[in-house]
CSV table of C-alpha atoms in Angstrom, one decimal:
chain,number,residue,atom,x,y,z
A,220,MET,CA,0.2,0.0,0.3
A,221,ALA,CA,2.9,2.6,1.3
A,222,ASP,CA,4.5,1.3,-2.4
A,223,ARG,CA,1.5,2.2,-4.7
A,224,LEU,CA,1.0,5.7,-2.7
A,225,LEU,CA,4.9,6.3,-3.0
A,226,ALA,CA,4.8,5.8,-6.7
A,227,GLY,CA,1.4,8.0,-7.3
A,228,ARG,CA,3.3,11.2,-5.2
A,229,LYS,CA,6.1,11.0,-7.9
A,230,ILE,CA,3.6,10.0,-11.2
A,231,GLU,CA,2.0,13.0,-9.6
A,232,LYS,CA,5.1,15.1,-9.0
A,233,HIS,CA,6.0,14.5,-12.2
A,234,HIS,CA,3.2,15.7,-13.6
A,235,GLN,CA,3.6,18.6,-12.6
A,236,LYS,CA,7.4,19.5,-13.5
A,237,ILE,CA,5.3,18.8,-17.1
A,238,THR,CA,5.5,22.3,-18.9
A,239,VAL,CA,3.7,22.5,-23.2
A,240,THR,CA,4.9,25.6,-24.8
A,241,MET,CA,3.7,26.1,-28.2
A,242,LYS,CA,5.2,28.3,-31.0
A,243,LYS,CA,4.9,31.1,-32.0
A,244,LEU,CA,2.7,31.1,-35.0
A,245,THR,CA,4.0,33.8,-37.5
A,246,SER,CA,2.1,36.3,-39.9
A,247,ARG,CA,2.8,33.7,-42.9
A,248,ARG,CA,1.4,30.7,-41.1
A,249,LYS,CA,-2.1,32.7,-39.8
A,250,ARG,CA,-2.9,34.6,-43.5
A,251,TRP,CA,-2.4,30.5,-44.1
A,252,LEU,CA,-4.7,29.4,-40.9
A,253,SER,CA,-7.1,32.3,-42.4
A,254,LYS,CA,-7.3,31.7,-46.0
A,255,ARG,CA,-8.1,28.1,-45.5
A,256,GLN,CA,-10.9,28.3,-43.0
A,257,ARG,CA,-12.3,31.1,-45.8
A,258,ALA,CA,-12.4,28.0,-47.6
A,259,MET,CA,-13.5,25.5,-46.2
A,260,ALA,CA,-16.6,27.9,-45.6
A,261,ARG,CA,-17.3,28.6,-48.6
A,262,HIS,CA,-17.0,24.6,-49.5
A,263,HIS,CA,-19.7,23.7,-46.6
A,264,PHE,CA,-22.2,26.8,-48.3
A,265,ARG,CA,-21.2,25.7,-51.2
A,266,ARG,CA,-22.7,21.6,-50.1
A,267,LYS,CA,-25.1,22.8,-47.7
A,268,PRO,CA,-28.4,23.7,-49.9
A,269,ILE,CA,-28.2,20.6,-51.8
A,270,SER,CA,-28.2,18.3,-48.6
A,271,ALA,CA,-30.5,20.5,-47.0
A,272,SER,CA,-32.8,20.0,-50.4
A,273,ARG,CA,-32.2,16.8,-50.1
A,274,LYS,CA,-33.3,16.4,-46.5
A,275,TRP,CA,-36.1,18.5,-46.8
A,276,HIS,CA,-37.7,16.6,-49.0
A,277,GLY,CA,-36.8,13.2,-47.6
A,278,ALA,CA,-36.6,11.3,-50.9
A,279,GLN,CA,-33.9,8.7,-52.0
A,280,TRP,CA,-33.1,8.6,-56.0
A,281,LYS,CA,-35.9,7.2,-57.9
A,282,PRO,CA,-35.6,6.0,-61.2
A,283,VAL,CA,-37.2,9.1,-63.9
A,284,SER,CA,-37.2,9.0,-67.8
A,285,ILE,CA,-35.0,12.3,-69.7
A,286,HIS,CA,-36.9,13.3,-72.4
A,287,ARG,CA,-34.5,15.5,-74.4
A,288,PRO,CA,-35.0,16.7,-78.2
A,289,SER,CA,-31.7,14.9,-79.1
A,290,GLN,CA,-32.0,12.1,-77.5
A,291,LYS,CA,-34.8,9.2,-77.0
A,292,ALA,CA,-36.1,8.9,-73.7
A,293,ARG,CA,-33.5,6.9,-70.9
A,294,ILE,CA,-34.3,6.2,-67.2
A,295,GLY,CA,-32.2,7.7,-65.1
A,296,LEU,CA,-32.3,9.1,-61.2
A,297,GLY,CA,-33.7,11.6,-60.0
A,298,VAL,CA,-35.1,13.8,-56.4
A,299,ALA,CA,-37.9,15.0,-56.8
A,300,ILE,CA,-39.4,18.8,-55.7
A,301,PRO,CA,-42.9,18.9,-55.5
A,302,MET,CA,-45.2,20.8,-56.7
A,303,PRO,CA,-49.0,21.8,-56.4
A,304,ALA,CA,-51.4,20.1,-57.7
A,305,VAL,CA,-53.4,23.7,-58.7
A,306,MET,CA,-50.9,26.0,-60.4
A,307,CYS,CA,-52.8,30.0,-60.6
A,308,PHE,CA,-52.8,33.2,-59.4
A,309,ASP,CA,-56.4,33.2,-58.6
A,310,LYS,CA,-56.9,29.4,-57.1
A,311,ASN,CA,-53.8,29.3,-55.3
A,312,PRO,CA,-51.1,32.3,-55.8
A,313,GLU,CA,-49.3,31.5,-52.6
A,314,ALA,CA,-48.2,28.4,-53.6
A,315,THR,CA,-47.8,28.4,-57.4
A,316,LEU,CA,-44.8,31.7,-57.3
A,317,GLU,CA,-43.2,29.3,-54.6
A,318,SER,CA,-43.6,26.6,-56.8
A,319,LEU,CA,-42.3,28.8,-59.7
A,320,ASP,CA,-39.8,30.5,-57.8
A,321,ARG,CA,-38.1,27.0,-56.9
A,322,ILE,CA,-38.3,26.5,-61.0
A,323,ARG,CA,-36.1,29.5,-61.3
A,324,SER,CA,-33.9,28.7,-58.8
A,325,ILE,CA,-33.2,24.7,-59.8
A,326,LEU,CA,-32.7,26.5,-63.5
A,327,HIS,CA,-30.1,28.8,-62.4
A,328,GLN,CA,-28.3,26.1,-61.0
A,329,GLU,CA,-28.5,24.8,-63.8
A,330,THR,CA,-26.9,27.9,-65.4
A,331,MET,CA,-24.0,27.7,-63.0
A,332,GLN,CA,-23.6,24.0,-63.4
A,333,HIS,CA,-22.8,24.5,-67.2
A,334,ARG,CA,-21.0,27.6,-67.6
A,335,LYS,CA,-18.3,25.5,-64.6
A,336,ALA,CA,-18.8,22.5,-67.1
A,337,GLY,CA,-17.8,24.1,-70.2
A,338,ALA,CA,-17.1,22.4,-72.9
A,339,ARG,CA,-17.0,19.1,-70.7
A,340,GLN,CA,-20.7,17.6,-70.9
A,341,LYS,CA,-23.2,17.6,-68.4
A,342,ASN,CA,-24.0,14.1,-67.0
A,343,THR,CA,-27.9,13.9,-66.3
A,344,SER,CA,-28.3,10.2,-65.7
A,345,LYS,CA,-29.3,12.2,-61.7
A,346,VAL,CA,-30.9,14.6,-61.4
A,347,ASN,CA,-32.6,17.7,-59.4
A,348,TYR,CA,-36.0,18.6,-61.0
A,349,SER,CA,-39.5,19.7,-60.9
A,350,ALA,CA,-42.3,16.8,-59.8
A,351,PHE,CA,-44.6,18.3,-63.0
A,352,GLU,CA,-45.9,15.2,-63.3
A,353,ASN,CA,-47.8,16.7,-59.2
A,354,ILE,CA,-50.2,19.0,-60.5
A,355,ARG,CA,-53.2,18.8,-62.4
A,356,GLN,CA,-54.5,22.4,-63.5
A,357,ILE,CA,-52.1,25.1,-64.7
A,358,SER,CA,-53.0,29.0,-65.9
A,359,PRO,CA,-52.5,30.6,-68.9
A,360,SER,CA,-50.9,32.9,-66.7
A,361,ALA,CA,-49.2,30.3,-64.9
A,362,ALA,CA,-48.1,28.2,-67.8
A,363,LEU,CA,-46.5,32.2,-69.2
A,364,VAL,CA,-43.7,32.9,-66.4
A,365,MET,CA,-42.7,29.5,-66.3
A,366,ALA,CA,-42.1,29.0,-69.4
A,367,ALA,CA,-41.0,32.0,-69.8
A,368,GLU,CA,-37.8,31.0,-66.9
A,369,TYR,CA,-37.6,28.0,-69.3
A,370,GLU,CA,-36.4,30.1,-71.7
A,371,ARG,CA,-33.7,32.3,-69.9
A,372,THR,CA,-32.8,29.1,-68.7
A,373,TYR,CA,-32.2,28.0,-73.0
A,374,TYR,CA,-30.7,31.5,-74.4
A,375,LEU,CA,-28.0,31.5,-71.8
A,376,ASN,CA,-27.2,28.0,-71.7
A,377,LYS,CA,-27.3,27.2,-75.5
A,378,SER,CA,-28.5,24.3,-75.3
A,379,GLU,CA,-31.5,21.3,-74.6
A,380,ALA,CA,-34.1,21.7,-72.9
A,381,THR,CA,-34.3,18.7,-70.4
A,382,ILE,CA,-37.8,17.5,-69.0
A,383,ILE,CA,-38.4,15.2,-66.4
A,384,ASN,CA,-41.2,11.9,-66.1
A,385,LEU,CA,-43.3,13.2,-69.8
A,386,ASP,CA,-45.4,10.7,-70.3
A,387,LYS,CA,-46.7,10.7,-66.4
A,388,TRP,CA,-48.2,14.7,-66.7
A,389,ASP,CA,-51.5,15.0,-66.5
A,390,PRO,CA,-53.3,15.8,-70.0
A,391,ALA,CA,-54.5,19.3,-69.2
A,392,VAL,CA,-51.5,20.6,-68.1
A,393,ARG,CA,-49.6,19.2,-71.3
A,394,GLY,CA,-52.3,20.1,-73.3
A,395,THR,CA,-52.2,23.9,-71.6
A,396,LEU,CA,-48.2,24.1,-72.1
A,397,GLY,CA,-48.1,22.8,-76.0
A,398,ALA,CA,-51.0,25.2,-77.2
A,399,LEU,CA,-48.5,27.6,-75.5
A,400,GLY,CA,-46.1,27.0,-77.5
A,401,PHE,CA,-43.5,25.0,-74.8
A,402,PHE,CA,-42.8,22.1,-76.4
A,403,GLU,CA,-42.4,22.9,-80.1
A,404,LYS,CA,-40.2,26.5,-78.0
A,405,PHE,CA,-37.4,23.9,-76.8
A,406,GLY,CA,-36.4,21.7,-79.3
A,407,PHE,CA,-40.3,18.8,-79.0
A,408,PRO,CA,-42.3,20.3,-82.3
A,409,GLY,CA,-45.7,18.1,-82.9
A,410,THR,CA,-44.5,16.0,-80.5
A,411,PHE,CA,-47.3,15.8,-78.3
A,412,GLU,CA,-51.4,16.3,-78.4
A,413,GLN,CA,-53.3,19.2,-76.9
A,414,PRO,CA,-56.4,18.3,-75.6
A,415,PHE,CA,-57.2,21.4,-73.8
A,416,ALA,CA,-57.2,23.0,-76.6
A,417,THR,CA,-60.8,22.4,-76.9
A,418,ASP,CA,-63.8,24.3,-78.9
A,419,ARG,CA,-64.6,26.0,-75.5
A,420,PHE,CA,-61.2,27.4,-74.1
A,421,ARG,CA,-58.2,28.2,-77.1
A,422,ILE,CA,-54.9,29.4,-75.7
A,423,LEU,CA,-52.3,31.1,-78.5
A,424,PRO,CA,-48.8,30.9,-78.1
A,425,MET,CA,-46.9,32.6,-76.6
A,426,ARG,CA,-44.7,35.0,-78.4
A,427,SER,CA,-41.5,37.0,-76.9
A,428,GLY,CA,-39.5,39.9,-78.3
A,429,SER,CA,-36.5,42.5,-77.1
A,430,SER,CA,-38.5,46.1,-79.0
A,431,ALA,CA,-41.7,47.7,-78.9
A,432,ASP,CA,-43.2,45.7,-82.0
A,433,PRO,CA,-46.5,47.2,-82.2
A,434,LEU,CA,-46.9,44.3,-84.9
A,435,GLU,CA,-46.6,41.8,-82.7
A,436,ILE,CA,-49.3,43.4,-80.7
A,437,LYS,CA,-51.0,43.7,-83.4
A,438,ALA,CA,-51.1,39.8,-84.7
A,439,LEU,CA,-51.8,38.9,-80.7
A,440,ILE,CA,-55.6,40.5,-80.7
A,441,ARG,CA,-55.8,39.9,-84.3
A,442,ASP,CA,-55.4,35.7,-83.5
A,443,LEU,CA,-57.7,36.4,-80.4
A,444,LYS,CA,-60.7,38.1,-82.9
A,445,ASP,CA,-60.4,34.5,-85.3
A,446,LEU,CA,-60.9,32.4,-82.2
A,447,TYR,CA,-64.7,34.0,-82.0
A,448,PRO,CA,-66.3,32.2,-84.4
A,449,LEU,CA,-68.6,35.3,-84.6
A,450,GLN,CA,-67.4,38.8,-85.9
A,451,ASP,CA,-68.9,41.8,-82.9
A,452,GLU,CA,-68.6,44.9,-82.9
A,453,ASP,CA,-68.5,45.6,-79.4
A,454,ARG,CA,-66.0,42.9,-79.5
A,455,THR,CA,-64.2,44.1,-82.3
A,456,ALA,CA,-63.6,48.2,-80.8
A,457,GLY,CA,-62.7,45.9,-77.3
A,458,LEU,CA,-59.8,44.9,-78.9
A,459,VAL,CA,-59.0,48.1,-80.5
A,460,HIS,CA,-58.9,49.5,-76.9
A,461,LEU,CA,-56.8,45.7,-76.0
A,462,PHE,CA,-54.9,46.6,-78.6
A,463,GLY,CA,-53.9,50.8,-77.0
A,464,ALA,CA,-53.4,49.0,-73.9
A,465,MET,CA,-51.1,46.4,-74.3
A,466,VAL,CA,-49.0,48.6,-76.8
A,467,GLU,CA,-48.0,50.5,-73.1
A,468,ALA,CA,-47.8,47.6,-71.5
A,469,MET,CA,-44.7,46.3,-73.5
A,470,VAL,CA,-43.4,50.4,-73.8
A,471,ASN,CA,-43.1,50.0,-70.9
A,472,VAL,CA,-41.1,46.9,-70.6
A,473,VAL,CA,-39.1,47.8,-72.7
A,474,ARG,CA,-38.1,51.4,-71.8
A,475,HIS,CA,-37.6,50.5,-68.1
A,476,ALA,CA,-37.3,47.0,-67.2
A,477,TYR,CA,-34.1,46.5,-68.3
A,478,PRO,CA,-32.1,49.6,-67.2
A,479,ALA,CA,-28.1,49.1,-68.0
A,480,ASP,CA,-26.9,49.6,-63.9
A,481,GLY,CA,-30.1,47.4,-62.9
A,482,LYS,CA,-29.7,45.6,-59.9
A,483,PHE,CA,-31.3,41.4,-60.8
A,484,PRO,CA,-31.4,38.7,-58.6
A,485,TYR,CA,-31.1,36.4,-61.6
A,486,GLU,CA,-29.1,37.4,-65.3
A,487,PRO,CA,-32.2,38.9,-67.7
A,488,ILE,CA,-31.9,38.9,-70.7
A,489,ASN,CA,-34.4,41.6,-71.6
A,490,ARG,CA,-36.9,39.9,-73.3
A,491,TRP,CA,-40.7,39.9,-72.8
A,492,TRP,CA,-43.3,37.2,-73.7
A,493,MET,CA,-47.2,37.8,-73.9
A,494,THR,CA,-50.1,35.5,-75.0
A,495,GLY,CA,-53.6,35.5,-75.3
A,496,ALA,CA,-56.2,33.2,-75.1
A,497,VAL,CA,-60.6,32.9,-75.6
A,498,ASP,CA,-63.8,31.5,-73.8
A,499,GLN,CA,-66.2,31.2,-76.1
A,500,ASP,CA,-68.9,30.2,-73.9
A,501,ALA,CA,-68.7,33.2,-71.6
A,502,ARG,CA,-67.0,35.5,-73.9
A,503,TRP,CA,-64.1,35.9,-71.9
A,504,THR,CA,-61.0,37.2,-73.3
A,505,THR,CA,-57.3,36.6,-71.8
A,506,ALA,CA,-54.5,38.8,-72.8
A,507,MET,CA,-51.3,39.4,-70.4
A,508,VAL,CA,-47.3,40.6,-70.5
A,509,PHE,CA,-44.6,39.4,-68.9
A,510,ASP,CA,-40.4,40.5,-67.6
A,511,GLN,CA,-38.7,39.7,-65.8
A,512,GLY,CA,-36.7,43.6,-65.6
A,513,VAL,CA,-36.2,45.1,-61.9
A,514,THR,CA,-40.3,45.0,-61.1
A,515,ILE,CA,-42.5,48.8,-60.9
A,516,PRO,CA,-41.6,48.5,-56.9
A,517,VAL,CA,-38.4,49.1,-57.6
A,518,SER,CA,-38.4,51.8,-60.7
A,519,LEU,CA,-41.0,53.4,-59.0
A,520,PRO,CA,-39.3,55.8,-56.6
A,521,ASN,CA,-37.8,57.1,-59.9
A,522,TRP,CA,-40.4,58.7,-61.8
A,523,GLN,CA,-41.3,62.3,-60.9
A,524,HIS,CA,-44.9,61.8,-59.2
A,525,TYR,CA,-43.4,59.2,-56.6
A,526,ALA,CA,-43.7,61.8,-54.1
A,527,GLY,CA,-47.4,61.9,-54.3
A,528,VAL,CA,-48.3,57.9,-54.7
A,529,LEU,CA,-45.9,58.2,-51.1
A,530,ARG,CA,-48.9,60.9,-50.0
A,531,ARG,CA,-51.8,58.4,-51.2
A,532,ILE,CA,-50.0,55.6,-49.2
A,533,ALA,CA,-49.9,58.0,-46.3
A,534,SER,CA,-53.8,58.7,-46.5
A,535,TRP,CA,-54.3,55.4,-47.0
A,536,THR,CA,-52.5,54.0,-44.0
A,537,GLY,CA,-51.4,57.0,-41.4
A,538,LEU,CA,-47.6,56.6,-42.4
A,539,ALA,CA,-45.4,56.3,-45.1
A,540,PRO,CA,-43.8,53.0,-46.1
A,541,ALA,CA,-40.1,52.8,-45.7
A,542,ALA,CA,-37.8,52.9,-48.8
A,543,GLY,CA,-37.5,48.9,-50.7
A,544,ASP,CA,-39.7,47.5,-48.1
A,545,PRO,CA,-41.7,44.4,-49.9
A,546,ARG,CA,-44.5,44.1,-47.2
A,547,SER,CA,-46.0,47.9,-49.1
A,548,ASP,CA,-45.3,46.5,-52.7
A,549,GLY,CA,-48.8,45.9,-53.1
A,550,LEU,CA,-50.4,48.9,-51.8
A,551,ALA,CA,-47.4,51.3,-54.2
A,552,ILE,CA,-48.6,49.3,-57.2
A,553,SER,CA,-52.3,50.3,-55.9
A,554,ALA,CA,-51.0,53.9,-55.4
A,555,ALA,CA,-49.3,54.7,-59.1
A,556,VAL,CA,-51.8,53.5,-60.9
A,557,GLU,CA,-54.3,55.5,-59.4
A,558,GLU,CA,-51.7,58.6,-59.4
A,559,SER,CA,-51.7,57.7,-63.0
A,560,VAL,CA,-48.2,58.6,-64.0
A,561,THR,CA,-45.5,56.8,-66.4
A,562,SER,CA,-42.6,56.1,-65.7
A,563,THR,CA,-40.8,59.6,-67.5
A,564,GLY,CA,-43.8,62.0,-67.4
A,565,GLU,CA,-43.1,62.4,-71.4
A,566,SER,CA,-47.0,63.6,-72.7
A,567,HIS,CA,-46.7,61.8,-75.7
A,568,ARG,CA,-46.8,58.4,-73.7
A,569,GLY,CA,-50.4,59.2,-72.5
A,570,ARG,CA,-51.7,58.3,-68.9
A,571,GLY,CA,-49.0,54.7,-68.5
A,572,LEU,CA,-51.3,52.7,-66.4
A,573,ALA,CA,-54.3,54.9,-66.1
A,574,GLN,CA,-54.3,53.7,-69.5
A,575,MET,CA,-54.5,50.4,-69.0
A,576,ARG,CA,-57.2,50.1,-66.3
A,577,ASP,CA,-59.3,52.7,-68.2
A,578,PHE,CA,-60.0,49.4,-70.6
A,579,VAL,CA,-61.4,47.5,-68.3
A,580,ASP,CA,-63.8,50.2,-66.6
A,581,GLN,CA,-64.7,50.1,-70.4
A,582,CYS,CA,-65.8,46.2,-70.2
A,583,ARG,CA,-68.9,45.2,-68.9
A,584,GLY,CA,-67.0,43.0,-66.4
A,585,GLY,CA,-63.6,41.2,-65.4
A,586,TYR,CA,-60.8,42.1,-63.7
A,587,LEU,CA,-56.7,43.9,-64.4
A,588,ARG,CA,-53.9,42.4,-62.4
A,589,ILE,CA,-50.4,44.6,-61.7
A,590,MET,CA,-48.7,42.0,-60.0
A,591,SER,CA,-45.2,42.4,-59.6
A,592,ARG,CA,-42.2,41.9,-57.2
A,593,PHE,CA,-44.2,41.0,-54.1
A,594,GLY,CA,-47.2,42.7,-54.9
A,595,GLU,CA,-50.3,42.7,-56.8
A,596,VAL,CA,-53.6,44.5,-57.7
A,597,LYS,CA,-56.5,43.5,-58.9
A,598,LEU,CA,-58.8,46.3,-60.4
A,599,ARG,CA,-62.0,46.1,-61.4
A,600,PRO,CA,-64.9,47.9,-62.6
A,601,GLY,CA,-66.5,50.3,-60.2
A,602,GLN,CA,-64.5,48.9,-57.7
A,603,LYS,CA,-61.7,49.1,-55.2
A,604,PRO,CA,-58.3,48.0,-56.0
A,605,ASP,CA,-57.8,44.3,-54.6
A,606,VAL,CA,-54.8,45.0,-53.3
A,607,ARG,CA,-52.4,41.9,-51.8
A,608,SER,CA,-48.6,41.6,-50.8
A,609,TYR,CA,-47.0,38.0,-50.8
A,610,GLU,CA,-43.9,36.4,-49.0
A,611,THR,CA,-42.7,35.4,-52.5
A,612,SER,CA,-41.5,37.5,-55.2
A,613,ALA,CA,-43.1,37.4,-59.0
A,614,GLY,CA,-40.3,37.5,-60.5
A,615,GLY,CA,-41.0,40.2,-62.3
A,616,THR,CA,-43.5,42.3,-63.6
A,617,LEU,CA,-47.1,40.5,-64.7
A,618,ILE,CA,-49.9,42.8,-66.3
A,619,GLU,CA,-52.9,40.4,-67.5
A,620,TRP,CA,-56.6,41.6,-68.1
A,621,ASN,CA,-58.8,39.0,-68.2
A,622,VAL,CA,-62.6,40.5,-69.6
A,623,VAL,CA,-66.1,40.0,-70.7
A,624,LEU,CA,-66.0,41.9,-74.1
């Protein structure tokens, strides 16, 4: 026992004599460690969205069919990003905006990966994809915004589009996108039926451009008129007024949506998109213009009548919104319409937003939708504006007329 205690004291005494000395870090060593730490942080940040996405979906790689224009459909592995059953700004606005934002993000990642790969062939046997097979209904306006996102990626990548599980898509969804020209635009011409293009409801192929060409709008109006079996003087007069409203919308896009010093969350291609649809039985006529520009709430402070817009908002709410506050986007759009200003104040350009509203006021019924960034305003004849703000950005500005002619 005494021997063990003595041995323990010797060990304790021995440990007490141990001292640890550390070599002082040189400035060069400190810079190297700091650089390594930043590199590890960047590596972790790049990897996190992928792992977080997979964990969020709670899904494993599953077999999918991959369609490309130059290849036969083949089997690969994919992780599905859920999509809502209804994509419509009227029936399911928040979920529709969230889904479009996810599509926008996925396509942006594809663009970045494509540029990083350079001349190397991208491996498409494993994909993260939007589960379009979950969608049962998609409105023409939601379809137009989605098609615009795909066209942006098509222009930036200069490569073929990839479609996943097309054979599982709902026939109505395939029909809507087919009538819009989605498949033909991205290299799948005349391949798929268009069951949604019935005698009751017709959708026109989308048009896209970068200049304020009134001939494009004139052709769209003519096609809308031709969708009705019988000619009507009142309808013809209404389509003439619609032509003027759409020209104003397109001019605003070309002049102000893509400023040289603008800041964009995703790389723009400086284009507009438009389409139209007709419900013959209900006499409903739909026309819409979409752009991926800086949006109305962002450009509004540059308007010479912005002070008047702020005064209107203050009179409605009791206080003026903070600059750039997305929660007030709906109010800002509504105030801009009420103020009846244009983005430059040039007299020869007419009354801008007010002209778009005047057309709706002259119709028998319907509404004008202005959706820009996080805000939306619906304007109906003889009614107060329906003003909303959402949690997700529209990714640009959508002007939609849905009227009875």
